[in-house]
Amino acid sequence: MRPLKFSLPRSLACATLAAATLAGCGSSYDPSFSGRRRLQTSAPLINPKRDPSFLAYAVPETELHKFPATRSAEFAVHGIDVSKYQGNIDWEQVRDAGVSFAFIKATEGGDRVDSKFAYNWAAAKAAGVPRGAYHFVYWCRQPHEEIGNFASVVPNEPDALPPVLDVEPTPTSGSCKRTLYREEVLRDMKAMLEQMERHYGKRPIIYSSVDFYQAILHSGALSEYPIWVRSTKYHPQVRYGDRQWTFWQYRSDGRIPGITGAVDQNTFNGSADQWRSWLASTAGLRAGPIATAHKQVDDRAGNKLVEDDPAMLSGAEKSAYERELGAPVPPDSIR
């Protein structure tokens, strides 16, 4: 959802601090950031003519029509992710609408807490909706501060879904204008994921936007962790290639009873039986009936599918998207 830059080590002085965290090497404000290309990647480009700098397709352009995001309807188990921007949620209505799981924003960086987390965490459980919490990484705080904040807010409950580390670049931040370097980011991510796993006793899930994945997580990086991918225009195969994913965020403008306004929608990569098995093994829960009769139909026309990560929109596309009646503001522009 937010662009970044992959590059070589910054300086010899910084390189000597290889053990330091990303936040600890130099100022959090990079004065040359605005003059740089927002994202470059060392991953091989499949289609350099169409994507000259980044965001390569993993399938031929002639095959793209076979991979729309509306293929999410092929999957049996659907859920949502929410934050304070969804306002006051009626979780019983959400459950009755066929939502099988929810990921709830808990924290951001080293000191921010989502104001609706405590309510959403308790109310989702009371309604019988399996739920997990996610932490949005702020790249100018040290790993132990990030996860310390998360652990201080999110209860260690055996029936919760695994914790999620939400990794996206943050170029619009007023206080953390920083180029992200792949080796440093992977090191800090590994430290945060290990701290999460030690505290909660569950293997964490990585949430990634397309631009972050293609610049940082490509080539199997941290593939020992399950991944939750974002792709609102295409099936994940187009942008993530053969990387095996567990959850797919396929829509940001969904409408669900019990929620006023738009909400992100997601699907689990498996059958209803595989979902029951995964839920039992990770949270010790028995899955409720999969309410296929109430599953929202994704009626978006092919020409209306938009990759709504700001990094993936041209200026004209972004303006048109934001002008469209009822279209939500891309999530990262409000975080």
mmCIF file of C-alpha atoms in Angstrom:
data_model
loop_
_atom_site.group_PDB
_atom_site.id
_atom_site.type_symbol
_atom_site.label_atom_id
_atom_site.label_comp_id
_atom_site.label_asym_id
_atom_site.label_seq_id
_atom_site.Cartn_x
_atom_site.Cartn_y
_atom_site.Cartn_z
ATOM 1 C CA MET A 1 0.000 0.000 0.000
ATOM 2 C CA ARG A 2 2.976 2.298 0.449
ATOM 3 C CA PRO A 3 6.025 2.570 -1.808
ATOM 4 C CA LEU A 4 9.622 1.962 -0.827
ATOM 5 C CA LYS A 5 13.069 1.770 -2.311
ATOM 6 C CA PHE A 6 15.452 -1.158 -2.482
ATOM 7 C CA SER A 7 19.078 -0.199 -2.789
ATOM 8 C CA LEU A 8 22.663 -0.887 -1.748
ATOM 9 C CA PRO A 9 23.960 -0.128 1.770
ATOM 10 C CA ARG A 10 23.845 3.573 2.546
ATOM 11 C CA SER A 11 27.365 4.294 3.674
ATOM 12 C CA LEU A 12 30.461 2.696 5.091
ATOM 13 C CA ALA A 13 29.736 4.249 8.465
ATOM 14 C CA CYS A 14 26.253 2.805 8.509
ATOM 15 C CA ALA A 15 27.515 -0.556 7.295
ATOM 16 C CA THR A 16 29.772 -0.824 10.339
ATOM 17 C CA LEU A 17 26.637 -0.775 12.452
ATOM 18 C CA ALA A 18 25.271 -3.952 10.921
ATOM 19 C CA ALA A 19 23.859 -5.044 14.225
ATOM 20 C CA ALA A 20 21.912 -1.837 14.685
ATOM 21 C CA THR A 21 18.242 -1.640 13.887
ATOM 22 C CA LEU A 22 16.836 0.293 10.957
ATOM 23 C CA ALA A 23 15.769 3.059 13.302
ATOM 24 C CA GLY A 24 19.156 3.216 14.934
ATOM 25 C CA CYS A 25 21.340 3.988 11.927
ATOM 26 C CA GLY A 26 21.235 7.674 11.089
ATOM 27 C CA SER A 27 18.365 10.114 11.292
ATOM 28 C CA SER A 28 14.774 9.024 10.740
ATOM 29 C CA TYR A 29 14.527 11.780 8.138
ATOM 30 C CA ASP A 30 16.229 11.055 4.823
ATOM 31 C CA PRO A 31 16.637 14.422 3.019
ATOM 32 C CA SER A 32 17.206 12.786 -0.369
ATOM 33 C CA PHE A 33 14.114 10.565 -0.125
ATOM 34 C CA SER A 34 11.767 12.813 -2.095
ATOM 35 C CA GLY A 35 14.148 12.978 -5.028
ATOM 36 C CA ARG A 36 14.469 9.238 -5.392
ATOM 37 C CA ARG A 37 12.371 6.776 -7.305
ATOM 38 C CA ARG A 38 9.818 5.545 -4.828
ATOM 39 C CA LEU A 39 10.359 1.871 -5.461
ATOM 40 C CA GLN A 40 12.949 -0.282 -7.145
ATOM 41 C CA THR A 41 13.411 -4.008 -6.861
ATOM 42 C CA SER A 42 16.173 -6.515 -7.411
ATOM 43 C CA ALA A 43 13.604 -9.109 -8.473
ATOM 44 C CA PRO A 44 13.715 -10.029 -12.167
ATOM 45 C CA LEU A 45 11.112 -8.199 -14.235
ATOM 46 C CA ILE A 46 8.819 -10.482 -16.200
ATOM 47 C CA ASN A 47 7.387 -7.669 -18.281
ATOM 48 C CA PRO A 48 9.817 -4.723 -18.343
ATOM 49 C CA LYS A 49 7.957 -2.957 -21.152
ATOM 50 C CA ARG A 50 4.781 -2.730 -19.088
ATOM 51 C CA ASP A 51 6.494 -2.391 -15.726
ATOM 52 C CA PRO A 52 9.786 -0.555 -16.325
ATOM 53 C CA SER A 53 10.732 -0.095 -12.683
ATOM 54 C CA PHE A 54 8.737 -2.484 -10.507
ATOM 55 C CA LEU A 55 5.500 -4.449 -10.019
ATOM 56 C CA ALA A 56 6.242 -7.180 -12.507
ATOM 57 C CA TYR A 57 3.564 -9.596 -13.644
ATOM 58 C CA ALA A 58 4.252 -13.260 -12.985
ATOM 59 C CA VAL A 59 1.982 -14.332 -15.858
ATOM 60 C CA PRO A 60 2.057 -13.190 -19.506
ATOM 61 C CA GLU A 61 0.112 -10.014 -20.171
ATOM 62 C CA THR A 62 -2.029 -11.943 -22.660
ATOM 63 C CA GLU A 63 -3.194 -14.164 -19.793
ATOM 64 C CA LEU A 64 -4.152 -11.424 -17.328
ATOM 65 C CA HIS A 65 -7.838 -11.659 -18.195
ATOM 66 C CA LYS A 66 -7.849 -15.150 -16.697
ATOM 67 C CA PHE A 67 -6.804 -13.882 -13.264
ATOM 68 C CA PRO A 68 -9.263 -11.213 -12.051
ATOM 69 C CA ALA A 69 -9.654 -10.579 -8.331
ATOM 70 C CA THR A 70 -13.259 -11.717 -8.664
ATOM 71 C CA ARG A 71 -11.862 -15.247 -8.669
ATOM 72 C CA SER A 72 -12.023 -14.860 -4.906
ATOM 73 C CA ALA A 73 -15.513 -16.349 -5.334
ATOM 74 C CA GLU A 74 -13.828 -19.701 -6.032
ATOM 75 C CA PHE A 75 -12.891 -19.946 -2.353
ATOM 76 C CA ALA A 76 -15.256 -21.138 0.351
ATOM 77 C CA VAL A 77 -14.122 -19.242 3.447
ATOM 78 C CA HIS A 78 -14.289 -15.455 3.636
ATOM 79 C CA GLY A 79 -13.483 -12.895 6.300
ATOM 80 C CA ILE A 80 -12.659 -9.253 6.948
ATOM 81 C CA ASP A 81 -10.029 -7.029 8.504
ATOM 82 C CA VAL A 82 -11.002 -3.938 10.455
ATOM 83 C CA SER A 83 -9.687 -0.945 12.363
ATOM 84 C CA LYS A 84 -11.103 2.171 13.958
ATOM 85 C CA TYR A 85 -12.095 3.395 10.492
ATOM 86 C CA GLN A 86 -14.982 0.917 10.415
ATOM 87 C CA GLY A 87 -16.551 2.687 13.399
ATOM 88 C CA ASN A 88 -18.919 0.797 15.703
ATOM 89 C CA ILE A 89 -19.319 -2.725 14.341
ATOM 90 C CA ASP A 90 -22.306 -4.952 15.084
ATOM 91 C CA TRP A 91 -20.410 -8.242 15.295
ATOM 92 C CA GLU A 92 -23.528 -10.405 15.516
ATOM 93 C CA GLN A 93 -24.714 -9.025 12.183
ATOM 94 C CA VAL A 94 -21.233 -9.564 10.778
ATOM 95 C CA ARG A 95 -21.308 -13.198 11.909
ATOM 96 C CA ASP A 96 -24.784 -13.740 10.479
ATOM 97 C CA ALA A 97 -23.611 -12.293 7.150
ATOM 98 C CA GLY A 98 -21.282 -15.263 6.719
ATOM 99 C CA VAL A 99 -17.986 -13.768 7.909
ATOM 100 C CA SER A 100 -15.820 -16.694 9.036
ATOM 101 C CA PHE A 101 -12.861 -14.768 10.506
ATOM 102 C CA ALA A 102 -11.613 -11.262 11.267
ATOM 103 C CA PHE A 103 -8.231 -9.643 11.686
ATOM 104 C CA ILE A 104 -8.377 -6.585 13.953
ATOM 105 C CA LYS A 105 -5.855 -3.743 14.025
ATOM 106 C CA ALA A 106 -4.305 -3.452 17.467
ATOM 107 C CA THR A 107 -1.205 -1.278 17.313
ATOM 108 C CA GLU A 108 1.127 0.755 15.133
ATOM 109 C CA GLY A 109 4.777 1.460 15.767
ATOM 110 C CA GLY A 110 6.072 1.689 19.313
ATOM 111 C CA ASP A 111 3.260 3.604 20.984
ATOM 112 C CA ARG A 112 0.038 3.836 18.959
ATOM 113 C CA VAL A 113 -3.056 1.797 19.828
ATOM 114 C CA ASP A 114 -6.146 1.487 17.656
ATOM 115 C CA SER A 115 -8.969 3.109 19.594
ATOM 116 C CA LYS A 116 -11.489 0.411 18.632
ATOM 117 C CA PHE A 117 -9.279 -2.599 19.322
ATOM 118 C CA ALA A 118 -10.455 -3.474 22.839
ATOM 119 C CA TYR A 119 -14.111 -3.321 21.809
ATOM 120 C CA ASN A 120 -13.619 -5.218 18.544
ATOM 121 C CA TRP A 121 -11.503 -7.893 20.240
ATOM 122 C CA ALA A 122 -14.102 -8.611 22.913
ATOM 123 C CA ALA A 123 -17.203 -8.192 20.749
ATOM 124 C CA ALA A 124 -15.950 -10.410 17.930
ATOM 125 C CA LYS A 125 -15.243 -13.205 20.407
ATOM 126 C CA ALA A 126 -18.639 -12.767 22.071
ATOM 127 C CA ALA A 127 -20.289 -13.097 18.658
ATOM 128 C CA GLY A 128 -18.333 -16.268 17.888
ATOM 129 C CA VAL A 129 -16.198 -14.800 15.092
ATOM 130 C CA PRO A 130 -12.646 -16.231 15.146
ATOM 131 C CA ARG A 131 -10.302 -13.259 15.346
ATOM 132 C CA GLY A 132 -6.660 -12.328 15.353
ATOM 133 C CA ALA A 133 -4.783 -9.068 15.876
ATOM 134 C CA TYR A 134 -2.366 -7.253 13.620
ATOM 135 C CA HIS A 135 0.454 -4.789 14.166
ATOM 136 C CA PHE A 136 1.313 -2.114 11.596
ATOM 137 C CA VAL A 137 5.084 -1.608 11.427
ATOM 138 C CA TYR A 138 6.503 1.902 11.663
ATOM 139 C CA TRP A 139 9.988 1.728 10.199
ATOM 140 C CA CYS A 140 11.653 4.247 12.506
ATOM 141 C CA ARG A 141 11.133 2.311 15.730
ATOM 142 C CA GLN A 142 13.254 -0.562 16.979
ATOM 143 C CA PRO A 143 11.826 -4.102 16.728
ATOM 144 C CA HIS A 144 11.547 -4.614 20.476
ATOM 145 C CA GLU A 145 9.592 -1.353 20.803
ATOM 146 C CA GLU A 146 7.200 -2.394 18.045
ATOM 147 C CA ILE A 147 6.437 -5.821 19.467
ATOM 148 C CA GLY A 148 6.513 -4.552 23.037
ATOM 149 C CA ASN A 149 3.679 -2.203 22.130
ATOM 150 C CA PHE A 150 1.712 -5.015 20.480
ATOM 151 C CA ALA A 151 2.242 -7.448 23.360
ATOM 152 C CA SER A 152 1.159 -4.850 25.900
ATOM 153 C CA VAL A 153 -2.196 -4.454 24.146
ATOM 154 C CA VAL A 154 -3.118 -7.837 22.654
ATOM 155 C CA PRO A 155 -3.993 -10.573 25.173
ATOM 156 C CA ASN A 156 -2.236 -13.919 24.857
ATOM 157 C CA GLU A 157 -5.329 -16.049 24.341
ATOM 158 C CA PRO A 158 -5.081 -19.629 23.073
ATOM 159 C CA ASP A 159 -8.250 -19.300 20.965
ATOM 160 C CA ALA A 160 -6.970 -16.297 19.008
ATOM 161 C CA LEU A 161 -5.738 -16.574 15.435
ATOM 162 C CA PRO A 162 -1.971 -16.176 14.989
ATOM 163 C CA PRO A 163 -0.678 -12.597 15.306
ATOM 164 C CA VAL A 164 -0.004 -10.652 12.116
ATOM 165 C CA LEU A 165 2.911 -8.379 11.215
ATOM 166 C CA ASP A 166 1.641 -5.815 8.686
ATOM 167 C CA VAL A 167 4.604 -4.660 6.578
ATOM 168 C CA GLU A 168 4.229 -1.805 4.099
ATOM 169 C CA PRO A 169 6.407 1.170 3.179
ATOM 170 C CA THR A 170 5.461 4.539 4.681
ATOM 171 C CA PRO A 171 6.604 7.361 2.373
ATOM 172 C CA THR A 172 3.786 9.707 3.370
ATOM 173 C CA SER A 173 4.776 9.725 7.021
ATOM 174 C CA GLY A 174 5.650 13.189 8.268
ATOM 175 C CA SER A 175 8.169 11.915 10.794
ATOM 176 C CA CYS A 176 9.705 8.820 9.190
ATOM 177 C CA LYS A 177 10.835 9.569 5.650
ATOM 178 C CA ARG A 178 13.236 6.723 5.199
ATOM 179 C CA THR A 179 14.458 4.541 2.391
ATOM 180 C CA LEU A 180 13.981 0.869 3.197
ATOM 181 C CA TYR A 181 16.904 -1.421 2.450
ATOM 182 C CA ARG A 182 16.138 -5.068 1.904
ATOM 183 C CA GLU A 183 18.789 -6.631 4.153
ATOM 184 C CA GLU A 184 17.984 -4.301 7.055
ATOM 185 C CA VAL A 185 14.239 -4.745 6.684
ATOM 186 C CA LEU A 186 14.444 -8.535 6.549
ATOM 187 C CA ARG A 187 16.667 -8.538 9.634
ATOM 188 C CA ASP A 188 14.245 -6.370 11.584
ATOM 189 C CA MET A 189 11.237 -8.331 10.380
ATOM 190 C CA LYS A 190 12.856 -11.565 11.500
ATOM 191 C CA ALA A 191 13.494 -10.085 14.944
ATOM 192 C CA MET A 192 9.872 -8.923 15.263
ATOM 193 C CA LEU A 193 8.436 -12.223 14.034
ATOM 194 C CA GLU A 194 10.586 -14.193 16.472
ATOM 195 C CA GLN A 195 9.518 -11.967 19.363
ATOM 196 C CA MET A 196 5.853 -12.430 18.408
ATOM 197 C CA GLU A 197 6.247 -16.189 18.247
ATOM 198 C CA ARG A 198 8.016 -16.394 21.605
ATOM 199 C CA HIS A 199 5.325 -14.343 23.309
ATOM 200 C CA TYR A 200 2.227 -15.904 21.748
ATOM 201 C CA GLY A 201 3.486 -19.420 21.045
ATOM 202 C CA LYS A 202 2.170 -19.301 17.479
ATOM 203 C CA ARG A 203 3.904 -18.826 14.154
ATOM 204 C CA PRO A 204 2.999 -15.256 13.070
ATOM 205 C CA ILE A 205 1.528 -14.323 9.698
ATOM 206 C CA ILE A 206 3.109 -11.694 7.443
ATOM 207 C CA TYR A 207 0.745 -9.262 5.699
ATOM 208 C CA SER A 208 2.298 -7.656 2.618
ATOM 209 C CA SER A 209 1.300 -5.231 -0.094
ATOM 210 C CA VAL A 210 2.437 -5.959 -3.654
ATOM 211 C CA ASP A 211 5.130 -3.290 -3.807
ATOM 212 C CA PHE A 212 6.649 -4.381 -0.507
ATOM 213 C CA TYR A 213 6.616 -8.020 -1.558
ATOM 214 C CA GLN A 214 8.292 -7.428 -4.899
ATOM 215 C CA ALA A 215 10.991 -5.215 -3.384
ATOM 216 C CA ILE A 216 11.638 -6.993 -0.073
ATOM 217 C CA LEU A 217 10.018 -10.422 0.214
ATOM 218 C CA HIS A 218 10.695 -11.768 -3.266
ATOM 219 C CA SER A 219 12.816 -14.863 -3.931
ATOM 220 C CA GLY A 220 11.407 -16.804 -0.994
ATOM 221 C CA ALA A 221 12.461 -14.412 1.765
ATOM 222 C CA LEU A 222 10.942 -15.412 5.137
ATOM 223 C CA SER A 223 8.932 -18.123 3.390
ATOM 224 C CA GLU A 224 8.943 -20.113 6.629
ATOM 225 C CA TYR A 225 6.134 -17.791 7.740
ATOM 226 C CA PRO A 226 2.612 -17.916 6.333
ATOM 227 C CA ILE A 227 1.724 -14.889 4.244
ATOM 228 C CA TRP A 228 -1.421 -12.830 3.811
ATOM 229 C CA VAL A 229 -1.277 -11.027 0.472
ATOM 230 C CA ARG A 230 -3.069 -7.983 -0.878
ATOM 231 C CA SER A 231 -4.228 -7.864 -4.509
ATOM 232 C CA THR A 232 -7.482 -6.130 -5.399
ATOM 233 C CA LYS A 233 -7.251 -6.307 -9.192
ATOM 234 C CA TYR A 234 -5.713 -9.715 -9.823
ATOM 235 C CA HIS A 235 -5.557 -13.198 -8.384
ATOM 236 C CA PRO A 236 -2.398 -13.442 -6.224
ATOM 237 C CA GLN A 237 -0.639 -15.554 -8.864
ATOM 238 C CA VAL A 238 -0.240 -12.458 -11.042
ATOM 239 C CA ARG A 239 1.715 -10.383 -8.528
ATOM 240 C CA TYR A 240 3.091 -12.991 -6.104
ATOM 241 C CA GLY A 241 3.916 -15.751 -8.562
ATOM 242 C CA ASP A 242 4.199 -19.189 -7.009
ATOM 243 C CA ARG A 243 4.526 -17.951 -3.406
ATOM 244 C CA GLN A 244 2.085 -19.999 -1.349
ATOM 245 C CA TRP A 245 -0.356 -17.750 0.507
ATOM 246 C CA THR A 246 -2.713 -18.427 3.399
ATOM 247 C CA PHE A 247 -4.987 -15.386 3.211
ATOM 248 C CA TRP A 248 -5.786 -13.029 0.332
ATOM 249 C CA GLN A 249 -7.142 -9.498 0.752
ATOM 250 C CA TYR A 250 -9.064 -9.147 -2.491
ATOM 251 C CA ARG A 251 -11.285 -6.142 -1.923
ATOM 252 C CA SER A 252 -11.176 -2.878 0.024
ATOM 253 C CA ASP A 253 -14.645 -1.598 -0.873
ATOM 254 C CA GLY A 254 -16.707 -4.502 0.411
ATOM 255 C CA ARG A 255 -20.055 -4.044 2.102
ATOM 256 C CA ILE A 256 -20.989 -6.246 5.047
ATOM 257 C CA PRO A 257 -24.131 -6.021 7.229
ATOM 258 C CA GLY A 258 -23.179 -4.673 10.631
ATOM 259 C CA ILE A 259 -20.498 -2.346 9.239
ATOM 260 C CA THR A 260 -21.201 1.178 8.043
ATOM 261 C CA GLY A 261 -19.179 1.969 4.967
ATOM 262 C CA ALA A 262 -16.471 0.017 3.206
ATOM 263 C CA VAL A 263 -14.438 -2.841 4.650
ATOM 264 C CA ASP A 264 -11.561 -5.014 3.458
ATOM 265 C CA GLN A 265 -12.574 -8.530 2.458
ATOM 266 C CA ASN A 266 -10.335 -11.591 2.515
ATOM 267 C CA THR A 267 -10.420 -15.273 1.736
ATOM 268 C CA PHE A 268 -8.662 -18.337 3.131
ATOM 269 C CA ASN A 269 -6.657 -20.421 0.673
ATOM 270 C CA GLY A 270 -8.389 -23.747 1.066
ATOM 271 C CA SER A 271 -11.630 -25.663 1.262
ATOM 272 C CA ALA A 272 -14.102 -25.565 4.129
ATOM 273 C CA ASP A 273 -12.565 -28.772 5.503
ATOM 274 C CA GLN A 274 -9.063 -27.322 5.271
ATOM 275 C CA TRP A 275 -10.275 -24.222 7.101
ATOM 276 C CA ARG A 276 -11.698 -26.355 9.914
ATOM 277 C CA SER A 277 -8.379 -28.156 10.208
ATOM 278 C CA TRP A 278 -6.337 -24.926 10.143
ATOM 279 C CA LEU A 279 -8.579 -23.241 12.713
ATOM 280 C CA ALA A 280 -8.401 -26.221 15.057
ATOM 281 C CA SER A 281 -4.608 -26.482 14.776
ATOM 282 C CA THR A 282 -3.869 -22.770 15.253
ATOM 283 C CA ALA A 283 -6.584 -21.656 17.674
ATOM 284 C CA GLY A 284 -8.187 -24.833 19.013
ATOM 285 C CA LEU A 285 -11.530 -23.680 17.652
ATOM 286 C CA ARG A 286 -14.306 -25.529 15.912
ATOM 287 C CA ALA A 287 -15.374 -23.692 12.768
ATOM 288 C CA GLY A 288 -19.001 -22.730 12.484
ATOM 289 C CA PRO A 289 -21.061 -23.530 9.407
ATOM 290 C CA ILE A 290 -19.681 -21.936 6.256
ATOM 291 C CA ALA A 291 -22.535 -19.640 5.259
ATOM 292 C CA THR A 292 -22.203 -19.866 1.495
ATOM 293 C CA ALA A 293 -25.803 -18.813 1.026
ATOM 294 C CA HIS A 294 -25.002 -15.438 2.573
ATOM 295 C CA LYS A 295 -21.600 -14.911 0.990
ATOM 296 C CA GLN A 296 -21.471 -11.527 -0.684
ATOM 297 C CA VAL A 297 -21.294 -11.774 -4.456
ATOM 298 C CA ASP A 298 -18.329 -9.884 -5.892
ATOM 299 C CA ASP A 299 -20.130 -8.101 -8.695
ATOM 300 C CA ARG A 300 -17.297 -5.812 -9.752
ATOM 301 C CA ALA A 301 -16.956 -5.635 -13.505
ATOM 302 C CA GLY A 302 -13.548 -6.466 -14.927
ATOM 303 C CA ASN A 303 -12.950 -2.882 -16.013
ATOM 304 C CA LYS A 304 -13.716 -1.656 -12.489
ATOM 305 C CA LEU A 305 -11.071 -3.747 -10.750
ATOM 306 C CA VAL A 306 -8.395 -1.432 -9.377
ATOM 307 C CA GLU A 307 -5.147 -2.127 -7.580
ATOM 308 C CA ASP A 308 -5.830 0.481 -4.950
ATOM 309 C CA ASP A 309 -2.387 0.599 -3.413
ATOM 310 C CA PRO A 310 -1.359 4.229 -4.035
ATOM 311 C CA ALA A 311 2.007 3.000 -5.281
ATOM 312 C CA MET A 312 0.269 1.120 -8.074
ATOM 313 C CA LEU A 313 -1.947 3.912 -9.394
ATOM 314 C CA SER A 314 -1.065 6.597 -11.868
ATOM 315 C CA GLY A 315 -2.123 10.107 -10.939
ATOM 316 C CA ALA A 316 -5.114 9.966 -13.272
ATOM 317 C CA GLU A 317 -6.160 6.541 -12.026
ATOM 318 C CA LYS A 318 -5.948 7.568 -8.400
ATOM 319 C CA SER A 319 -7.989 10.733 -8.998
ATOM 320 C CA ALA A 320 -10.659 8.786 -10.867
ATOM 321 C CA TYR A 321 -10.775 6.152 -8.150
ATOM 322 C CA GLU A 322 -11.201 8.694 -5.365
ATOM 323 C CA ARG A 323 -13.907 10.549 -7.291
ATOM 324 C CA GLU A 324 -15.978 7.425 -7.827
ATOM 325 C CA LEU A 325 -19.171 7.547 -5.797
ATOM 326 C CA GLY A 326 -18.857 5.552 -2.604
ATOM 327 C CA ALA A 327 -15.236 4.548 -3.194
ATOM 328 C CA PRO A 328 -13.175 4.501 0.018
ATOM 329 C CA VAL A 329 -9.977 6.438 0.408
ATOM 330 C CA PRO A 330 -7.082 3.979 -0.073
ATOM 331 C CA PRO A 331 -6.296 2.745 3.445
ATOM 332 C CA ASP A 332 -2.677 3.887 3.577
ATOM 333 C CA SER A 333 -3.547 7.487 2.832
ATOM 334 C CA ILE A 334 -5.372 7.673 6.167
ATOM 335 C CA ARG A 335 -3.062 5.662 8.391
#
